mmCIF file of C-alpha atoms in Angstrom:
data_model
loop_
_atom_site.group_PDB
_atom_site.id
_atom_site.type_symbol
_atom_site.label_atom_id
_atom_site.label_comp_id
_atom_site.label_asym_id
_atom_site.label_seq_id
_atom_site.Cartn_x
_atom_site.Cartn_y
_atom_site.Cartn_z
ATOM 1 C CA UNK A 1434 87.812 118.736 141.999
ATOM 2 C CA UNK A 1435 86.301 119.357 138.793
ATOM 3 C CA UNK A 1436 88.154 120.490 135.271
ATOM 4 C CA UNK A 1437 85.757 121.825 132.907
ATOM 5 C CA UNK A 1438 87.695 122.278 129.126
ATOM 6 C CA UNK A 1439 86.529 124.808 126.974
ATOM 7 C CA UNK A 1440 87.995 125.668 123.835
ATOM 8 C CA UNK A 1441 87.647 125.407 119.929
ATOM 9 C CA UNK A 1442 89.396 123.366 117.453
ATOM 10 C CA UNK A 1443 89.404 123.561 113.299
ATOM 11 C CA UNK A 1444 88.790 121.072 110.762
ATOM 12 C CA UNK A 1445 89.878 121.798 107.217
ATOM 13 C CA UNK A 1446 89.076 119.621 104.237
ATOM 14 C CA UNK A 1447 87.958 116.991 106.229
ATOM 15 C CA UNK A 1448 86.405 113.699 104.961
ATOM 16 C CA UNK A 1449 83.075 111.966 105.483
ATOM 17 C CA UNK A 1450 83.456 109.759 108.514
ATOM 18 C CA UNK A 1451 84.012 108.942 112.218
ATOM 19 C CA UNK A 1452 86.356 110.941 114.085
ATOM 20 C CA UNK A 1453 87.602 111.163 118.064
ATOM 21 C CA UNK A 1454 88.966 114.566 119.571
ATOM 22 C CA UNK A 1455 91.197 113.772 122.478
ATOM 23 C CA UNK A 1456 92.501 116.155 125.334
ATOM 24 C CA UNK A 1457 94.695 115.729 127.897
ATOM 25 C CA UNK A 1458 95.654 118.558 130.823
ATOM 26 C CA UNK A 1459 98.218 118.627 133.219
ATOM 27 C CA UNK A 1460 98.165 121.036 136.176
ATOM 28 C CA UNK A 1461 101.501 122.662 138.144
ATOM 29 C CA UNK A 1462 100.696 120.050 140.950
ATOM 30 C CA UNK A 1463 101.673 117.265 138.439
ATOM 31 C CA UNK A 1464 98.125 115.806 137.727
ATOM 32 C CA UNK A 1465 97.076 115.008 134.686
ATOM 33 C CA UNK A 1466 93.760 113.937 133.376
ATOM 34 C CA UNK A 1467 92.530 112.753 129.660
ATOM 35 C CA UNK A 1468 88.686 113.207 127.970
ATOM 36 C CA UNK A 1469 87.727 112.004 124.501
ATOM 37 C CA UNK A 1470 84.928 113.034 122.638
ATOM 38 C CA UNK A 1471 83.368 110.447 119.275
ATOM 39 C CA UNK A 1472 81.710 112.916 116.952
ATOM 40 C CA UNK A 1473 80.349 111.931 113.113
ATOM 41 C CA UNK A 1474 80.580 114.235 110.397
ATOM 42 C CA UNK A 1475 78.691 114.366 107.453
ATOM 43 C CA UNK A 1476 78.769 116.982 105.102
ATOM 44 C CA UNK A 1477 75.805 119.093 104.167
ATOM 45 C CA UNK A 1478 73.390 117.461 101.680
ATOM 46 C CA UNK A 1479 71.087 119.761 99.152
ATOM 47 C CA UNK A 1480 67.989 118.608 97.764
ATOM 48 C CA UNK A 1481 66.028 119.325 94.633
ATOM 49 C CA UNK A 1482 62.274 117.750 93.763
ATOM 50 C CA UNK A 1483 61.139 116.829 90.359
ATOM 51 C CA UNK A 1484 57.636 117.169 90.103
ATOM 52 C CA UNK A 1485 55.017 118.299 87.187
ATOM 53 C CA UNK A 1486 54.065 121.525 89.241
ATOM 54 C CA UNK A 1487 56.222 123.323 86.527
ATOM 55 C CA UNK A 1488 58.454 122.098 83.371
ATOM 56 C CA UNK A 1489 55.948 119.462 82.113
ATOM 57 C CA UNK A 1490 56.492 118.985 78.847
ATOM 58 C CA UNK A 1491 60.255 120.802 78.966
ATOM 59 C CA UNK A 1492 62.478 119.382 81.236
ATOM 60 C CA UNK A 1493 59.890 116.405 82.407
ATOM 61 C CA UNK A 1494 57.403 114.140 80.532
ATOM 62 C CA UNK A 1495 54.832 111.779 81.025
ATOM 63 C CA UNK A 1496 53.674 108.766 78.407
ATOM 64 C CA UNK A 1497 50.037 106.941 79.170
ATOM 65 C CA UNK A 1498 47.676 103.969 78.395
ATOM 66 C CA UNK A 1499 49.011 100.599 77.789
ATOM 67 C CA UNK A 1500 51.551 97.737 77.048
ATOM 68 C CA UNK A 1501 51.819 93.907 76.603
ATOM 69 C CA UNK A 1502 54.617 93.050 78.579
ATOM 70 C CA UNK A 1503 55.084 94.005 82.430
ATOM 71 C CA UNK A 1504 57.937 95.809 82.829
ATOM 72 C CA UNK A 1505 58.300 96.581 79.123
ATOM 73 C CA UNK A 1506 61.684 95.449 77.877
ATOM 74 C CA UNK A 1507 61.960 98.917 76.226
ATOM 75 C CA UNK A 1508 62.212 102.597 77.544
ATOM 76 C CA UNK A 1509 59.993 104.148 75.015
ATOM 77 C CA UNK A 1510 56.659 102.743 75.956
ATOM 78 C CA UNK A 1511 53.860 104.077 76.267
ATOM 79 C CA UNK A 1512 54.496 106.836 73.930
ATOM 80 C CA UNK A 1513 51.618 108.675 74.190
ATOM 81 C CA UNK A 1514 51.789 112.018 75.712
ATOM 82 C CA UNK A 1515 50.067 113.485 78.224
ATOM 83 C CA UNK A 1516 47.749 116.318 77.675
ATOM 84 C CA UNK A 1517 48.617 119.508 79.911
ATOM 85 C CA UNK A 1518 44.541 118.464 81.432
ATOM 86 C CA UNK A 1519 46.834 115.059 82.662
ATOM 87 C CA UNK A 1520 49.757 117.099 83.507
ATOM 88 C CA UNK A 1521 47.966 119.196 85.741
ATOM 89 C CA UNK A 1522 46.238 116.214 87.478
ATOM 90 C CA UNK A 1523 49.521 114.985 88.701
ATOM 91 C CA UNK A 1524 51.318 118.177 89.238
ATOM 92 C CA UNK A 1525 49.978 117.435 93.481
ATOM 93 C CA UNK A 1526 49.036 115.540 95.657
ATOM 94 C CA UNK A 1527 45.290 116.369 95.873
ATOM 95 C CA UNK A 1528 43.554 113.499 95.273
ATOM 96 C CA UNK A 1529 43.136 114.056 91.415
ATOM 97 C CA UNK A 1530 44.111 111.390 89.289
ATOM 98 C CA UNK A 1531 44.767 110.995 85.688
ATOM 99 C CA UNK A 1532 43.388 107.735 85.056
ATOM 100 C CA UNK A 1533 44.015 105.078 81.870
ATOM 101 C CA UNK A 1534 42.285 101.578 80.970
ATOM 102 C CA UNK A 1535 43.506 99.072 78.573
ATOM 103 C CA UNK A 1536 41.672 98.418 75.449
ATOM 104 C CA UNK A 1537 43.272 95.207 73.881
ATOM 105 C CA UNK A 1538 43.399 91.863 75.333
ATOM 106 C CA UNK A 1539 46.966 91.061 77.504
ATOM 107 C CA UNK A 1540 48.269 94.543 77.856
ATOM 108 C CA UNK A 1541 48.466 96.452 81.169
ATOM 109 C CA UNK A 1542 47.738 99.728 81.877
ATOM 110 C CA UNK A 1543 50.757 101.860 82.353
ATOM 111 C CA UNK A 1544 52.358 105.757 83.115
ATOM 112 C CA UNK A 1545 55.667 106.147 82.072
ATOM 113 C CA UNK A 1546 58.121 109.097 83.369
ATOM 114 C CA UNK A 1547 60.968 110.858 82.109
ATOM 115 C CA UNK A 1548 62.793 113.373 84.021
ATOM 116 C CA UNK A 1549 65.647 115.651 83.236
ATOM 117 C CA UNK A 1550 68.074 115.779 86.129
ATOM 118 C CA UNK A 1551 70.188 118.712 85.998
ATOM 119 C CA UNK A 1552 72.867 117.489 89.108
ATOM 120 C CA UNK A 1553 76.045 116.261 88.177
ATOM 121 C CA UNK A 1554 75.926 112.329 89.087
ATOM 122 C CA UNK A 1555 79.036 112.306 90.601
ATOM 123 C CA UNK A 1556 77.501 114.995 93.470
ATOM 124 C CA UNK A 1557 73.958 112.739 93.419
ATOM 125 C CA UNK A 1558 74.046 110.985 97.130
ATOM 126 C CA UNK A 1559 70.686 109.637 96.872
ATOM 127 C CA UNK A 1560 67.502 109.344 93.954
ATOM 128 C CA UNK A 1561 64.097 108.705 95.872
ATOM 129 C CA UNK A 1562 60.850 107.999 93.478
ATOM 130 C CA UNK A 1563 57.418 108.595 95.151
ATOM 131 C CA UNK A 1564 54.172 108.120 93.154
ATOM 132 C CA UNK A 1565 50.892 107.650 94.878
ATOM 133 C CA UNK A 1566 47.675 106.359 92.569
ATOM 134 C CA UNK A 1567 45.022 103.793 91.900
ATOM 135 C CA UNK A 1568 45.746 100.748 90.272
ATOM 136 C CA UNK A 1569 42.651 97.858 90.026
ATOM 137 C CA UNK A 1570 41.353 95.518 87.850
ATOM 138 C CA UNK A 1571 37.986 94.159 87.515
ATOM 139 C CA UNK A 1572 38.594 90.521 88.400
ATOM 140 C CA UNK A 1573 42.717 89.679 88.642
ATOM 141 C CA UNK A 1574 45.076 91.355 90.970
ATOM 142 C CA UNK A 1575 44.658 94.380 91.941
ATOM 143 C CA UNK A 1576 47.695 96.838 92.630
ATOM 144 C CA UNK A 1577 50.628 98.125 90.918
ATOM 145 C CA UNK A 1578 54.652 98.067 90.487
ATOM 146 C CA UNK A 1579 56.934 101.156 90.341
ATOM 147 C CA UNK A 1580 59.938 100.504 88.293
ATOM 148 C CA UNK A 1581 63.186 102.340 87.142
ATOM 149 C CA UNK A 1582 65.207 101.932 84.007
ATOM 150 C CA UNK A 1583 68.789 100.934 84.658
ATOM 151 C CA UNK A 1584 71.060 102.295 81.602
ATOM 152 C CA UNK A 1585 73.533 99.721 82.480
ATOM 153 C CA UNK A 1586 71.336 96.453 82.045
ATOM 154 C CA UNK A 1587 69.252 97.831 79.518
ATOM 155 C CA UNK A 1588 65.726 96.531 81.520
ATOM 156 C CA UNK A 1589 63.685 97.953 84.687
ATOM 157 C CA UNK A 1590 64.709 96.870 88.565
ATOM 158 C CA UNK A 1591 61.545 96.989 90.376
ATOM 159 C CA UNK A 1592 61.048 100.191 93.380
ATOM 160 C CA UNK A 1593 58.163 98.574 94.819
ATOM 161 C CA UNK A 1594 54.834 96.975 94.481
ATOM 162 C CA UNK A 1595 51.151 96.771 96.153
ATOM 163 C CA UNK A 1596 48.240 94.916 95.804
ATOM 164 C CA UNK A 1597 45.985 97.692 97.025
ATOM 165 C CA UNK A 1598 43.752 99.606 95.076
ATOM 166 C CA UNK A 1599 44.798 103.073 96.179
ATOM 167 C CA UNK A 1600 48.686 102.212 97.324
ATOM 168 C CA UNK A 1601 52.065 104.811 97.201
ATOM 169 C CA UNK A 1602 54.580 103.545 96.072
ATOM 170 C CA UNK A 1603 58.275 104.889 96.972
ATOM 171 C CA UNK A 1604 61.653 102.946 96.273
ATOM 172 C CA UNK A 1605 65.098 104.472 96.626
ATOM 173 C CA UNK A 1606 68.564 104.630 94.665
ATOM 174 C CA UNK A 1607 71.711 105.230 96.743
ATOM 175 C CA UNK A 1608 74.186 102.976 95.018
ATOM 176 C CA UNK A 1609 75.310 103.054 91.185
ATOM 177 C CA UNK A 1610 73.281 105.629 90.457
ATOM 178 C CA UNK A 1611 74.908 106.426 87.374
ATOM 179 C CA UNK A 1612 72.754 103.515 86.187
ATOM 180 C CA UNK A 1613 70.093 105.164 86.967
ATOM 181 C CA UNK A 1614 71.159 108.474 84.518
ATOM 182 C CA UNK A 1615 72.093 108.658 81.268
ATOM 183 C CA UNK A 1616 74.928 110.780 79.954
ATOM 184 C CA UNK A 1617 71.908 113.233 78.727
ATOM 185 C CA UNK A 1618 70.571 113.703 82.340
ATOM 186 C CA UNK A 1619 67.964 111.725 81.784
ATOM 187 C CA UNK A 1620 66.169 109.091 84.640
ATOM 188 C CA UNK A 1621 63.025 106.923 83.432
ATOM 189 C CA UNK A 1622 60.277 105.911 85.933
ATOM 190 C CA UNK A 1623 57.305 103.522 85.310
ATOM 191 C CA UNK A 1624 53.948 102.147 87.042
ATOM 192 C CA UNK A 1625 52.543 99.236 85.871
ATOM 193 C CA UNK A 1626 49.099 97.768 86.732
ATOM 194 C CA UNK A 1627 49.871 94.245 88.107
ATOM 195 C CA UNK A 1628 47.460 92.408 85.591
ATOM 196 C CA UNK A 1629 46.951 92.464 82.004
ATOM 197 C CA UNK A 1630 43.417 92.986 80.502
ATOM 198 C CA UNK A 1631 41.265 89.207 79.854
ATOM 199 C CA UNK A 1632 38.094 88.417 78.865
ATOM 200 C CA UNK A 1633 35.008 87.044 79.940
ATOM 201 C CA UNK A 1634 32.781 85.650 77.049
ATOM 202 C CA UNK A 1635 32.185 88.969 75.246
ATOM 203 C CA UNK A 1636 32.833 91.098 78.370
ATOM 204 C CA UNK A 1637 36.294 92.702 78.508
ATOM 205 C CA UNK A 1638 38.114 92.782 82.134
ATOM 206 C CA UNK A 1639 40.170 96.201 82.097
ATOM 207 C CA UNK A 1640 43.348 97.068 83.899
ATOM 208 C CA UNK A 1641 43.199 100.044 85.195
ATOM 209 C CA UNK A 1642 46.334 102.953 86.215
ATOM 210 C CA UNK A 1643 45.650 106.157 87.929
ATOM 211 C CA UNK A 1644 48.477 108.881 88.645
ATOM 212 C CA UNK A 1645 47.456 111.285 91.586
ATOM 213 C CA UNK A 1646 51.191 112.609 92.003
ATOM 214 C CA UNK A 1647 54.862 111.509 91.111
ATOM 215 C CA UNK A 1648 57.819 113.038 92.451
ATOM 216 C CA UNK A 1649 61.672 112.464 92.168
ATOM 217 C CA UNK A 1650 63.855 113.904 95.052
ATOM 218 C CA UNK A 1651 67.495 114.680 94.354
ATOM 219 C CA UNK A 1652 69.715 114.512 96.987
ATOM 220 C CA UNK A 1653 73.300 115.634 95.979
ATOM 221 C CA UNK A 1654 76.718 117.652 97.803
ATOM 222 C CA UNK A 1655 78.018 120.240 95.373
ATOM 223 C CA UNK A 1656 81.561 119.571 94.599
ATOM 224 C CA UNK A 1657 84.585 121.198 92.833
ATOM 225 C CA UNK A 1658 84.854 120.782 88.795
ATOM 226 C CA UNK A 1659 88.296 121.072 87.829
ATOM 227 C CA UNK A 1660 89.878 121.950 84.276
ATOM 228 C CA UNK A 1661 93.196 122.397 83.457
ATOM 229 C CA UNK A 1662 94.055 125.574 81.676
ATOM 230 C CA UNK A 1663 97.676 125.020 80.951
ATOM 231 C CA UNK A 1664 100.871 123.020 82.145
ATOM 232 C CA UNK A 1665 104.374 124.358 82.419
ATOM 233 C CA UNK A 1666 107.485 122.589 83.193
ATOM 234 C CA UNK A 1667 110.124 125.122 84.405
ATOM 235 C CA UNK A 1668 112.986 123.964 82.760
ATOM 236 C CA UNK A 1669 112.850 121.819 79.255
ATOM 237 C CA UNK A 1670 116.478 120.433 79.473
ATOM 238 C CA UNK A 1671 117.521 119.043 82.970
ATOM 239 C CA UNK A 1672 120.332 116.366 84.196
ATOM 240 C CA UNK A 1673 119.851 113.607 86.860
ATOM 241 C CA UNK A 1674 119.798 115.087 90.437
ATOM 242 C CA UNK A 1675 118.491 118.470 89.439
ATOM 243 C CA UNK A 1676 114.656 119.512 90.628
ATOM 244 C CA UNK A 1677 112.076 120.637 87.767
ATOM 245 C CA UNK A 1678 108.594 121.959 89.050
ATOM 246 C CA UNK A 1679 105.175 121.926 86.934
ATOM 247 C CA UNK A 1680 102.822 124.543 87.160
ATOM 248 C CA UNK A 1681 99.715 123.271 86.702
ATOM 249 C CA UNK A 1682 97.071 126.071 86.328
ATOM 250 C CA UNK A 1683 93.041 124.923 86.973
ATOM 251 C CA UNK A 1684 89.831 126.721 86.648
ATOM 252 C CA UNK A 1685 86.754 125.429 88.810
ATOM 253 C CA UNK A 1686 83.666 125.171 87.148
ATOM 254 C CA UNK A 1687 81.799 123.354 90.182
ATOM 255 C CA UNK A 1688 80.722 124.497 93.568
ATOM 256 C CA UNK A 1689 82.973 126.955 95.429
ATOM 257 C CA UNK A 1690 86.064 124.427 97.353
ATOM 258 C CA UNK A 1691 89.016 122.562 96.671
ATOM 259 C CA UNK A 1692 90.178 119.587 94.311
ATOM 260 C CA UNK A 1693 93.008 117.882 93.866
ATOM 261 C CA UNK A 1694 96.228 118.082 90.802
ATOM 262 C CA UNK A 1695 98.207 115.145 90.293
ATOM 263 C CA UNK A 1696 101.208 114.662 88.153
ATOM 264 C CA UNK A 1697 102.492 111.972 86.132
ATOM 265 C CA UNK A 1698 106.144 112.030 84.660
ATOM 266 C CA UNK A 1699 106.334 109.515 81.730
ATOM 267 C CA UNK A 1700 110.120 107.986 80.622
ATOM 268 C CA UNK A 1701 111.080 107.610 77.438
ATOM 269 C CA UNK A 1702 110.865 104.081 76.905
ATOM 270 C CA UNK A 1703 106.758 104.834 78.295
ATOM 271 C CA UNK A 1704 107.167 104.151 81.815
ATOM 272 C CA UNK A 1705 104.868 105.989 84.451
ATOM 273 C CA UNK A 1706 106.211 107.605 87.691
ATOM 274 C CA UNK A 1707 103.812 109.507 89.453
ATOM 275 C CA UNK A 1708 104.980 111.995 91.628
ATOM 276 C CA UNK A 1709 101.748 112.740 94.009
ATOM 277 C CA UNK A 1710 98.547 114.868 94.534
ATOM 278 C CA UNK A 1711 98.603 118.596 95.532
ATOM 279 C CA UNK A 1712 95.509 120.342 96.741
ATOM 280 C CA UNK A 1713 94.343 123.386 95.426
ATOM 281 C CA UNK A 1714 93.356 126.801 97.119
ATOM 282 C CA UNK A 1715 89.680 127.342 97.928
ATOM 283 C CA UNK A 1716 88.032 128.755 94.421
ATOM 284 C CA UNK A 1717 85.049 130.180 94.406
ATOM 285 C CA UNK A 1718 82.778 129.050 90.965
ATOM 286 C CA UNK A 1719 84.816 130.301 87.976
ATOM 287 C CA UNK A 1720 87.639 131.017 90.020
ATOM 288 C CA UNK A 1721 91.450 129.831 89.516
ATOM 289 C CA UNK A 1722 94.926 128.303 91.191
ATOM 290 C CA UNK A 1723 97.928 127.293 90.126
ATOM 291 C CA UNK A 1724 99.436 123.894 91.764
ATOM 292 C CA UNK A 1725 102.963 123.285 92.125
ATOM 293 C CA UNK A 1726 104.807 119.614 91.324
ATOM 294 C CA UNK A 1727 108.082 119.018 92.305
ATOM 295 C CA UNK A 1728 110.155 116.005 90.754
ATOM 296 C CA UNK A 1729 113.816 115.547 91.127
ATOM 297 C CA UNK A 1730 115.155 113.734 88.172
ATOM 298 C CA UNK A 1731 116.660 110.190 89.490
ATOM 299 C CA UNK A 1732 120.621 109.969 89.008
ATOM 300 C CA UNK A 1733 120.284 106.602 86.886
ATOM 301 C CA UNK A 1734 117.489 108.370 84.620
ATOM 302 C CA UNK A 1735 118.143 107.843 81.599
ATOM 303 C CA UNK A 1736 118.725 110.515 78.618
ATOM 304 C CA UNK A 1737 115.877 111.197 76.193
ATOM 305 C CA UNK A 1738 112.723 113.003 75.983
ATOM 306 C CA UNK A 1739 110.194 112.592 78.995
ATOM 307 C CA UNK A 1740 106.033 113.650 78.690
ATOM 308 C CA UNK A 1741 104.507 114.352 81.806
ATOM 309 C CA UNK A 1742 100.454 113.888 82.493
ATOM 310 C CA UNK A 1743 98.855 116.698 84.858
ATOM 311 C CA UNK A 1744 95.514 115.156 85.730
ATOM 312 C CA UNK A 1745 92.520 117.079 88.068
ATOM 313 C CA UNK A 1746 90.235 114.905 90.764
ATOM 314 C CA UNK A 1747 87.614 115.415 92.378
ATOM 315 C CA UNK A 1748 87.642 115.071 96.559
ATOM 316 C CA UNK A 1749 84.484 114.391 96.732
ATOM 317 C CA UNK A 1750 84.149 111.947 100.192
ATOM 318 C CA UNK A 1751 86.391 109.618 100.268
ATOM 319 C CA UNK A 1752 89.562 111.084 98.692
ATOM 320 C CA UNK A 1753 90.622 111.427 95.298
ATOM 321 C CA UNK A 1754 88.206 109.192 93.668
ATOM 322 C CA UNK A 1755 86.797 111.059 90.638
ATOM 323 C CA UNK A 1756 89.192 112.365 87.226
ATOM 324 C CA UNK A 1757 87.731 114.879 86.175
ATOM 325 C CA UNK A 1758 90.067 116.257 83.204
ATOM 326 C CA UNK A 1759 93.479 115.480 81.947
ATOM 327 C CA UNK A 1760 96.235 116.776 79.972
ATOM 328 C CA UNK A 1761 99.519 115.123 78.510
ATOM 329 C CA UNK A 1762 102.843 116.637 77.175
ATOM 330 C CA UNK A 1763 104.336 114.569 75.215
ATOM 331 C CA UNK A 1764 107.341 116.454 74.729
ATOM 332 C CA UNK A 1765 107.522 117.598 78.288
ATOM 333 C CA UNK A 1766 111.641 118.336 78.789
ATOM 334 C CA UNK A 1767 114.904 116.746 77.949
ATOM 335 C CA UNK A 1768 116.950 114.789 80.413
ATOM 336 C CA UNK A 1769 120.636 114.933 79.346
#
């Protein structure tokens, strides 16, 4: 015969990953049978575009005409501004382009883009850049190269590149992006017209840019922010043997969820013991809990005055992989 299972099972503060459910039945008759099921789970991602349909000029700006070096070797360049005419020509993807030609010998034409990003990098999963436009020339390649500054190295990586006159262009951040964002929020994008402007006798051969539309798409998971409010042994003269707990009070200023308190007891002579991670309650945004640490003070301790470190982390997907704010008593209690 056939055993159909039917049920319901609860997962709570799970991680990012693969995961198997097993089940195994046994009947009066003394049968028994066993079923797996391989599931992923992957937590829910939310998504926010940055595009110069609204907050050109406030949150998001855009620099045109031209440079003599391809990328630039600064962040700066171009600096001149775009009208709001040229922010409304790239504010969609309609086929409207704002359009730029060199004027001096060996520069290329060039759009530069800043945007503000208002999601914590920590949360950020994944930056994607999307610009579609013209980029020619009249006699060298045609085409164009998307770049994106990288804080870290101080110079552009290149997204991607085409040799087509009308071409999109898309490339896509999913690791280090904190290289990507500056401790202002801010994210740089360029495209560069593949070849600089020459001559021919007393003719002048152009490069060319054109933006019809440029987008960056956010993709982050909301975590937990913790803070510590305040730290309090309960007893500030112990002996060795005897238990004292911390109470370790947070505030979460992130998404509604759980974090993680850890605690650090420090010896005398400035050696570290750490005596685990606790998880918090659920908090909703703005909302509190108080963690308790237990430590039971080791009979060869010896006497003096110990600190102790209370430290919040982030779960985020992987475990307790992001400090997020830390406090340290000195003059935590007495050991006698």
């Amino acid at each position: 015969s056939t055993a159909v299972y039917e049920g319901y099972f609860n997962m709570s503060h799970h991680k990012q990953g693969e995961y198997t459910i097993t089940v195994r039945a046994h009947d009066k008759g003394g049968m028994s049978s066993q079923a797996e099921l391989n599931f992923t789970y992957l937590p829910a991602v939310n998504l926010t575009v940055y595009d110069f349909a609204e907050g050109a000029g406030e949150d998001k700006w855009a620099y045109r005409r031209q440079h003599d070096e391809k990328p630039p070797s600064r962040n700066d360049v171009p600096g001149v501004s775009f009208s709001q005419p040229g922010y409304n020509l790239i504010s969609e993807d309609d086929g409207r382009t704002a359009i730029d030609g060199t004027s001096k010998d060996g520069n290329y034409a060039i759009h530069r883009f800043n945007f503000k990003i208002k999601e914590r990098v920590p949360d950020i999963t994944r930056v994607e850049v999307l610009w579609k436009g013209l980029g020619t020339h009249i006699t060298d390649e045609r085409g164009a190269t998307l770049y994106i500054w990288n804080f870290s190295s101080g110079a552009y990586d290149e997204l991607d590149r085409g040799t087509d006159v009308f071409l999109t262009l898309h490339g896509n951040i999913t690791e280090n992006i904190c290289n990507y964002i500056d401790d202002d929020g801010m994210l740089v994008v360029a495209v560069e017209q593949n070849s600089p402007q020459s001559r021919w006798f007393m003719f002048k051969l152009r490069s060319y840019i054109a933006t019809d539309y440029i987008c960056v798409n956010v993709s982050y998971i909301p975590h937990t922010v913790l803070n510590i409010l305040d730290v309090k042994p309960t007893a500030l003269i112990v002996r060795p043997g005897a238990e004292i707990r911390f109470d370790i009070n947070v505030t979460n200023e992130g998404a509604p969820g759980t974090g993680y308190v850890n605690g650090t007891v420090v010896y005398p002579n400035g050696t570290k013991c750490d005596i685990g991670f606790e998880r918090t309650e659920h908090m909703e945004t703005g909302g509190t809990s108080t963690v308790y640490l237990h430590w039971t003070v080791p009979e060869d301790a010896p006497p003096g005055i110990y600190g102790f470190i209370a430290s919040s982390w982030d779960r985020c997907n992987s475990g307790c992989d992001g400090l997020q704010d830390e406090v340290y008593l000195r003059k935590a209690f007495r050991v006698i």
